[in-house]
Amino acid sequence: MRVSNAILLAFGALALRVTWVACASVTPVSDFAGYEQHAVAWLNTGTFGVAGNLAYRTPGYPALIAATYAVVGEHPKGVGYVQAALGALSCLLLVLIVGRFASPRAALTAAVLLAVSPTALAYTPVLASENLSTPVMLLGLLLVDNSRRAEGGRALTWSAGAGVVFGLLMLVRPAAIFLAPAFVLLVFVGGGQGKDSRGWHNRPARTG
């Protein structure tokens, strides 16, 4: 698949999400309100926590909210626009990942399904950590695959990068700890495949 097609897809995903954010009216409740509470307290006090140093969330996603509020003011819609960009980034990352193991057509199909996913679109303006954890997880998987394809020092560099990204993922969504065994296995099993691996850079098999 051409790079231009992937970029057009990302812009299409971005346009859909920005439009929905502009039209949606969101009031944070439950967990979503908790993320905002931590972010606002962080901005006002300079300390992460809702009661002194006590916190009920990890700081990854509240940090995104706090940074956005510091720039555009305390309104969830501003975060929604940032998350629209993150959603478009997720589509690009998915194209890259799927394209390494399947045909360009399959990669495009996977990204289109994510771009128009009703659930992904509906959650774009919502203060939900999935909006940040999804692209972070996809980036981590991409780096893991890079480490499996590389050799020597480059493989170690990619593995270290994947470890850093996975650590960030843990700060955004602690439940990702259950993915740790899979990340480790992907790094150490089947490494050193080099450029002969089937996927994005090779000619796709004919179908039909």
PDB file of C-alpha atoms in Angstrom:
ATOM      1  CA  MET A   1       0.000   0.000   0.000  1.00  0.00           C
ATOM      2  CA  ARG A   2       1.280   3.437  -0.879  1.00  0.00           C
ATOM      3  CA  VAL A   3       2.296   5.820   1.866  1.00  0.00           C
ATOM      4  CA  SER A   4      -0.071   8.402   0.390  1.00  0.00           C
ATOM      5  CA  ASN A   5      -3.012   6.053   0.935  1.00  0.00           C
ATOM      6  CA  ALA A   6      -2.050   5.533   4.567  1.00  0.00           C
ATOM      7  CA  ILE A   7      -1.779   9.287   5.085  1.00  0.00           C
ATOM      8  CA  LEU A   8      -5.152   9.881   3.434  1.00  0.00           C
ATOM      9  CA  LEU A   9      -6.665   7.236   5.693  1.00  0.00           C
ATOM     10  CA  ALA A  10      -5.192   8.933   8.760  1.00  0.00           C
ATOM     11  CA  PHE A  11      -6.601  12.292   7.697  1.00  0.00           C
ATOM     12  CA  GLY A  12      -9.985  10.677   7.103  1.00  0.00           C
ATOM     13  CA  ALA A  13      -9.920   9.131  10.573  1.00  0.00           C
ATOM     14  CA  LEU A  14      -8.895  12.492  12.013  1.00  0.00           C
ATOM     15  CA  ALA A  15     -11.713  14.309  10.211  1.00  0.00           C
ATOM     16  CA  LEU A  16     -14.318  11.854  11.500  1.00  0.00           C
ATOM     17  CA  ARG A  17     -13.087  12.186  15.063  1.00  0.00           C
ATOM     18  CA  VAL A  18     -12.737  15.965  15.028  1.00  0.00           C
ATOM     19  CA  THR A  19     -16.275  16.275  13.651  1.00  0.00           C
ATOM     20  CA  TRP A  20     -17.661  14.029  16.371  1.00  0.00           C
ATOM     21  CA  VAL A  21     -15.766  15.867  19.109  1.00  0.00           C
ATOM     22  CA  ALA A  22     -17.111  19.191  17.830  1.00  0.00           C
ATOM     23  CA  CYS A  23     -20.696  17.896  17.870  1.00  0.00           C
ATOM     24  CA  ALA A  24     -20.589  15.880  21.099  1.00  0.00           C
ATOM     25  CA  SER A  25     -21.384  17.227  24.544  1.00  0.00           C
ATOM     26  CA  VAL A  26     -19.495  15.330  27.238  1.00  0.00           C
ATOM     27  CA  THR A  27     -19.810  15.490  31.021  1.00  0.00           C
ATOM     28  CA  PRO A  28     -17.197  13.337  32.795  1.00  0.00           C
ATOM     29  CA  VAL A  29     -18.722  10.824  35.223  1.00  0.00           C
ATOM     30  CA  SER A  30     -17.487   7.787  37.151  1.00  0.00           C
ATOM     31  CA  ASP A  31     -13.933   6.799  36.148  1.00  0.00           C
ATOM     32  CA  PHE A  32     -13.794   9.601  33.600  1.00  0.00           C
ATOM     33  CA  ALA A  33     -14.488  12.176  36.292  1.00  0.00           C
ATOM     34  CA  GLY A  34     -11.789  10.558  38.426  1.00  0.00           C
ATOM     35  CA  TYR A  35      -9.174  11.093  35.734  1.00  0.00           C
ATOM     36  CA  GLU A  36     -10.194  14.732  35.435  1.00  0.00           C
ATOM     37  CA  GLN A  37     -10.166  15.201  39.212  1.00  0.00           C
ATOM     38  CA  HIS A  38      -6.579  13.977  39.412  1.00  0.00           C
ATOM     39  CA  ALA A  39      -5.541  16.170  36.489  1.00  0.00           C
ATOM     40  CA  VAL A  40      -7.120  19.343  37.894  1.00  0.00           C
ATOM     41  CA  ALA A  41      -5.661  18.719  41.357  1.00  0.00           C
ATOM     42  CA  TRP A  42      -2.264  18.190  39.753  1.00  0.00           C
ATOM     43  CA  LEU A  43      -2.530  21.509  37.936  1.00  0.00           C
ATOM     44  CA  ASN A  44      -3.707  23.426  40.999  1.00  0.00           C
ATOM     45  CA  THR A  45      -1.304  21.975  43.564  1.00  0.00           C
ATOM     46  CA  GLY A  46       1.648  20.746  41.542  1.00  0.00           C
ATOM     47  CA  THR A  47       1.295  17.383  43.292  1.00  0.00           C
ATOM     48  CA  PHE A  48      -0.218  14.255  41.807  1.00  0.00           C
ATOM     49  CA  GLY A  49      -2.958  13.116  44.180  1.00  0.00           C
ATOM     50  CA  VAL A  50      -6.454  14.049  45.296  1.00  0.00           C
ATOM     51  CA  ALA A  51      -5.735  14.134  49.032  1.00  0.00           C
ATOM     52  CA  GLY A  52      -2.163  15.131  49.650  1.00  0.00           C
ATOM     53  CA  ASN A  53      -0.030  12.481  47.998  1.00  0.00           C
ATOM     54  CA  LEU A  54      -2.868   9.948  47.843  1.00  0.00           C
ATOM     55  CA  ALA A  55      -3.865   8.916  44.316  1.00  0.00           C
ATOM     56  CA  TYR A  56      -6.297   6.335  43.032  1.00  0.00           C
ATOM     57  CA  ARG A  57      -4.983   6.383  39.469  1.00  0.00           C
ATOM     58  CA  THR A  58      -1.647   6.064  37.743  1.00  0.00           C
ATOM     59  CA  PRO A  59      -0.377   9.399  36.386  1.00  0.00           C
ATOM     60  CA  GLY A  60      -0.126   8.605  32.670  1.00  0.00           C
ATOM     61  CA  TYR A  61      -3.573   9.594  31.432  1.00  0.00           C
ATOM     62  CA  PRO A  62      -4.183  12.403  33.969  1.00  0.00           C
ATOM     63  CA  ALA A  63      -0.892  13.877  32.707  1.00  0.00           C
ATOM     64  CA  LEU A  64      -2.377  14.143  29.212  1.00  0.00           C
ATOM     65  CA  ILE A  65      -5.485  15.850  30.579  1.00  0.00           C
ATOM     66  CA  ALA A  66      -3.445  18.200  32.762  1.00  0.00           C
ATOM     67  CA  ALA A  67      -1.135  19.167  29.893  1.00  0.00           C
ATOM     68  CA  THR A  68      -4.091  19.872  27.628  1.00  0.00           C
ATOM     69  CA  TYR A  69      -5.934  21.874  30.278  1.00  0.00           C
ATOM     70  CA  ALA A  70      -2.784  23.912  30.922  1.00  0.00           C
ATOM     71  CA  VAL A  71      -2.786  24.994  27.271  1.00  0.00           C
ATOM     72  CA  VAL A  72      -6.458  25.338  26.294  1.00  0.00           C
ATOM     73  CA  GLY A  73      -8.281  25.604  29.630  1.00  0.00           C
ATOM     74  CA  GLU A  74     -10.213  23.142  31.739  1.00  0.00           C
ATOM     75  CA  HIS A  75     -12.685  21.728  29.254  1.00  0.00           C
ATOM     76  CA  PRO A  76     -12.952  18.099  28.112  1.00  0.00           C
ATOM     77  CA  LYS A  77     -13.501  19.132  24.496  1.00  0.00           C
ATOM     78  CA  GLY A  78      -9.873  20.231  24.239  1.00  0.00           C
ATOM     79  CA  VAL A  79      -8.769  16.766  25.333  1.00  0.00           C
ATOM     80  CA  GLY A  80     -11.167  15.316  22.778  1.00  0.00           C
ATOM     81  CA  TYR A  81      -9.349  17.057  19.932  1.00  0.00           C
ATOM     82  CA  VAL A  82      -6.019  15.724  21.177  1.00  0.00           C
ATOM     83  CA  GLN A  83      -7.544  12.256  21.332  1.00  0.00           C
ATOM     84  CA  ALA A  84      -8.827  12.663  17.781  1.00  0.00           C
ATOM     85  CA  ALA A  85      -5.200  13.021  16.680  1.00  0.00           C
ATOM     86  CA  LEU A  86      -4.236   9.996  18.777  1.00  0.00           C
ATOM     87  CA  GLY A  87      -6.972   7.982  17.077  1.00  0.00           C
ATOM     88  CA  ALA A  88      -5.604   8.901  13.659  1.00  0.00           C
ATOM     89  CA  LEU A  89      -2.125   7.925  14.859  1.00  0.00           C
ATOM     90  CA  SER A  90      -3.487   4.546  15.949  1.00  0.00           C
ATOM     91  CA  CYS A  91      -4.743   3.940  12.415  1.00  0.00           C
ATOM     92  CA  LEU A  92      -1.290   4.665  10.987  1.00  0.00           C
ATOM     93  CA  LEU A  93       0.414   2.392  13.495  1.00  0.00           C
ATOM     94  CA  LEU A  94      -2.057  -0.384  12.739  1.00  0.00           C
ATOM     95  CA  VAL A  95      -1.279  -0.109   9.019  1.00  0.00           C
ATOM     96  CA  LEU A  96       2.425  -0.518   9.761  1.00  0.00           C
ATOM     97  CA  ILE A  97       1.947  -3.477  12.105  1.00  0.00           C
ATOM     98  CA  VAL A  98      -0.561  -5.473  10.046  1.00  0.00           C
ATOM     99  CA  GLY A  99       1.363  -4.709   6.864  1.00  0.00           C
ATOM    100  CA  ARG A 100       4.340  -6.619   8.237  1.00  0.00           C
ATOM    101  CA  PHE A 101       2.417  -9.863   8.550  1.00  0.00           C
ATOM    102  CA  ALA A 102      -0.218  -9.605   5.826  1.00  0.00           C
ATOM    103  CA  SER A 103      -0.846  -7.971   2.471  1.00  0.00           C
ATOM    104  CA  PRO A 104      -1.162  -4.189   2.041  1.00  0.00           C
ATOM    105  CA  ARG A 105      -4.857  -4.718   1.349  1.00  0.00           C
ATOM    106  CA  ALA A 106      -5.296  -6.459   4.695  1.00  0.00           C
ATOM    107  CA  ALA A 107      -3.389  -3.663   6.429  1.00  0.00           C
ATOM    108  CA  LEU A 108      -5.612  -1.042   4.833  1.00  0.00           C
ATOM    109  CA  THR A 109      -8.751  -2.985   5.740  1.00  0.00           C
ATOM    110  CA  ALA A 110      -7.705  -3.271   9.380  1.00  0.00           C
ATOM    111  CA  ALA A 111      -6.974   0.453   9.591  1.00  0.00           C
ATOM    112  CA  VAL A 112     -10.258   1.378   7.899  1.00  0.00           C
ATOM    113  CA  LEU A 113     -12.175  -0.773  10.380  1.00  0.00           C
ATOM    114  CA  LEU A 114     -10.480   1.072  13.237  1.00  0.00           C
ATOM    115  CA  ALA A 115     -11.037   4.447  11.575  1.00  0.00           C
ATOM    116  CA  VAL A 116     -14.803   3.930  11.319  1.00  0.00           C
ATOM    117  CA  SER A 117     -15.268   1.806  14.449  1.00  0.00           C
ATOM    118  CA  PRO A 118     -18.395   3.114  16.235  1.00  0.00           C
ATOM    119  CA  THR A 119     -16.863   2.370  19.638  1.00  0.00           C
ATOM    120  CA  ALA A 120     -13.578   4.105  18.846  1.00  0.00           C
ATOM    121  CA  LEU A 121     -15.437   7.122  17.483  1.00  0.00           C
ATOM    122  CA  ALA A 122     -17.858   7.283  20.407  1.00  0.00           C
ATOM    123  CA  TYR A 123     -15.054   7.280  22.979  1.00  0.00           C
ATOM    124  CA  THR A 124     -12.963   9.961  21.252  1.00  0.00           C
ATOM    125  CA  PRO A 125     -14.459  12.922  23.195  1.00  0.00           C
ATOM    126  CA  VAL A 126     -14.661  10.917  26.447  1.00  0.00           C
ATOM    127  CA  LEU A 127     -11.976  11.180  29.137  1.00  0.00           C
ATOM    128  CA  ALA A 128     -11.100   7.497  28.857  1.00  0.00           C
ATOM    129  CA  SER A 129      -7.560   6.155  29.147  1.00  0.00           C
ATOM    130  CA  GLU A 130      -8.085   3.853  26.167  1.00  0.00           C
ATOM    131  CA  ASN A 131      -7.661   6.867  23.904  1.00  0.00           C
ATOM    132  CA  LEU A 132      -4.019   7.105  24.998  1.00  0.00           C
ATOM    133  CA  SER A 133      -3.248   3.484  25.836  1.00  0.00           C
ATOM    134  CA  THR A 134      -4.224   2.220  22.369  1.00  0.00           C
ATOM    135  CA  PRO A 135      -1.598   4.150  20.351  1.00  0.00           C
ATOM    136  CA  VAL A 136       1.004   3.572  23.077  1.00  0.00           C
ATOM    137  CA  MET A 137       0.365  -0.179  22.956  1.00  0.00           C
ATOM    138  CA  LEU A 138       0.517  -0.225  19.152  1.00  0.00           C
ATOM    139  CA  LEU A 139       3.796   1.693  19.216  1.00  0.00           C
ATOM    140  CA  GLY A 140       5.180  -0.817  21.699  1.00  0.00           C
ATOM    141  CA  LEU A 141       4.198  -3.718  19.442  1.00  0.00           C
ATOM    142  CA  LEU A 142       5.856  -2.024  16.479  1.00  0.00           C
ATOM    143  CA  LEU A 143       9.097  -1.598  18.425  1.00  0.00           C
ATOM    144  CA  VAL A 144       8.931  -5.210  19.611  1.00  0.00           C
ATOM    145  CA  ASP A 145       8.639  -6.380  16.021  1.00  0.00           C
ATOM    146  CA  ASN A 146      11.568  -4.152  15.061  1.00  0.00           C
ATOM    147  CA  SER A 147      13.660  -5.840  17.754  1.00  0.00           C
ATOM    148  CA  ARG A 148      12.679  -9.287  16.448  1.00  0.00           C
ATOM    149  CA  ARG A 149      13.753  -8.372  12.926  1.00  0.00           C
ATOM    150  CA  ALA A 150      17.042  -6.726  13.929  1.00  0.00           C
ATOM    151  CA  GLU A 151      20.271  -8.309  15.116  1.00  0.00           C
ATOM    152  CA  GLY A 152      22.996  -7.473  17.630  1.00  0.00           C
ATOM    153  CA  GLY A 153      23.086  -3.995  19.105  1.00  0.00           C
ATOM    154  CA  ARG A 154      20.178  -2.739  17.047  1.00  0.00           C
ATOM    155  CA  ALA A 155      17.970  -5.494  18.421  1.00  0.00           C
ATOM    156  CA  LEU A 156      18.907  -4.476  21.963  1.00  0.00           C
ATOM    157  CA  THR A 157      18.142  -0.839  21.172  1.00  0.00           C
ATOM    158  CA  TRP A 158      14.710  -1.667  19.799  1.00  0.00           C
ATOM    159  CA  SER A 159      14.030  -3.947  22.784  1.00  0.00           C
ATOM    160  CA  ALA A 160      14.993  -1.178  25.203  1.00  0.00           C
ATOM    161  CA  GLY A 161      12.700   1.220  23.375  1.00  0.00           C
ATOM    162  CA  ALA A 162       9.867  -1.293  23.556  1.00  0.00           C
ATOM    163  CA  GLY A 163      10.495  -1.659  27.294  1.00  0.00           C
ATOM    164  CA  VAL A 164      10.284   2.096  27.811  1.00  0.00           C
ATOM    165  CA  VAL A 165       7.039   2.289  25.849  1.00  0.00           C
ATOM    166  CA  PHE A 166       5.593  -0.643  27.784  1.00  0.00           C
ATOM    167  CA  GLY A 167       6.505   1.138  31.019  1.00  0.00           C
ATOM    168  CA  LEU A 168       4.633   4.207  29.791  1.00  0.00           C
ATOM    169  CA  LEU A 169       1.688   1.981  28.930  1.00  0.00           C
ATOM    170  CA  MET A 170       1.668   0.734  32.521  1.00  0.00           C
ATOM    171  CA  LEU A 171       1.480   4.337  33.748  1.00  0.00           C
ATOM    172  CA  VAL A 172      -1.500   4.939  31.471  1.00  0.00           C
ATOM    173  CA  ARG A 173      -3.377   1.697  32.023  1.00  0.00           C
ATOM    174  CA  PRO A 174      -2.088  -0.594  34.805  1.00  0.00           C
ATOM    175  CA  ALA A 175      -4.149  -3.539  33.525  1.00  0.00           C
ATOM    176  CA  ALA A 176      -1.550  -3.776  30.756  1.00  0.00           C
ATOM    177  CA  ILE A 177       0.609  -5.702  33.245  1.00  0.00           C
ATOM    178  CA  PHE A 178      -1.171  -8.804  31.977  1.00  0.00           C
ATOM    179  CA  LEU A 179       0.358  -8.146  28.551  1.00  0.00           C
ATOM    180  CA  ALA A 180       3.894  -8.265  29.962  1.00  0.00           C
ATOM    181  CA  PRO A 181       4.443 -12.011  29.319  1.00  0.00           C
ATOM    182  CA  ALA A 182       3.336 -11.586  25.713  1.00  0.00           C
ATOM    183  CA  PHE A 183       5.691  -8.631  25.202  1.00  0.00           C
ATOM    184  CA  VAL A 184       8.611 -10.612  26.637  1.00  0.00           C
ATOM    185  CA  LEU A 185       7.857 -13.660  24.497  1.00  0.00           C
ATOM    186  CA  LEU A 186       7.604 -11.553  21.353  1.00  0.00           C
ATOM    187  CA  VAL A 187      11.005 -10.006  22.059  1.00  0.00           C
ATOM    188  CA  PHE A 188      12.875 -13.235  22.809  1.00  0.00           C
ATOM    189  CA  VAL A 189      11.069 -15.791  20.638  1.00  0.00           C
ATOM    190  CA  GLY A 190      11.574 -15.827  16.902  1.00  0.00           C
ATOM    191  CA  GLY A 191      14.030 -12.946  16.827  1.00  0.00           C
ATOM    192  CA  GLY A 192      16.572 -12.188  14.129  1.00  0.00           C
ATOM    193  CA  GLN A 193      14.132 -12.693  11.262  1.00  0.00           C
ATOM    194  CA  GLY A 194      15.694  -9.850   9.316  1.00  0.00           C
ATOM    195  CA  LYS A 195      14.203  -8.544   6.105  1.00  0.00           C
ATOM    196  CA  ASP A 196      13.064 -11.926   4.852  1.00  0.00           C
ATOM    197  CA  SER A 197       9.951 -11.885   7.046  1.00  0.00           C
ATOM    198  CA  ARG A 198       6.721 -11.873   5.135  1.00  0.00           C
ATOM    199  CA  GLY A 199       4.847  -8.605   5.148  1.00  0.00           C
ATOM    200  CA  TRP A 200       4.929  -4.899   4.415  1.00  0.00           C
ATOM    201  CA  HIS A 201       8.152  -4.672   2.403  1.00  0.00           C
ATOM    202  CA  ASN A 202       7.570  -7.781   0.318  1.00  0.00           C
ATOM    203  CA  ARG A 203       5.357  -8.444  -2.629  1.00  0.00           C
ATOM    204  CA  PRO A 204       1.892  -9.543  -1.429  1.00  0.00           C
ATOM    205  CA  ALA A 205       0.565 -12.892  -2.529  1.00  0.00           C
ATOM    206  CA  ARG A 206      -2.191 -12.824  -5.078  1.00  0.00           C
ATOM    207  CA  THR A 207      -5.664 -13.578  -3.834  1.00  0.00           C
ATOM    208  CA  GLY A 208      -8.804 -14.491  -5.709  1.00  0.00           C
TER     209      GLY A 208
END
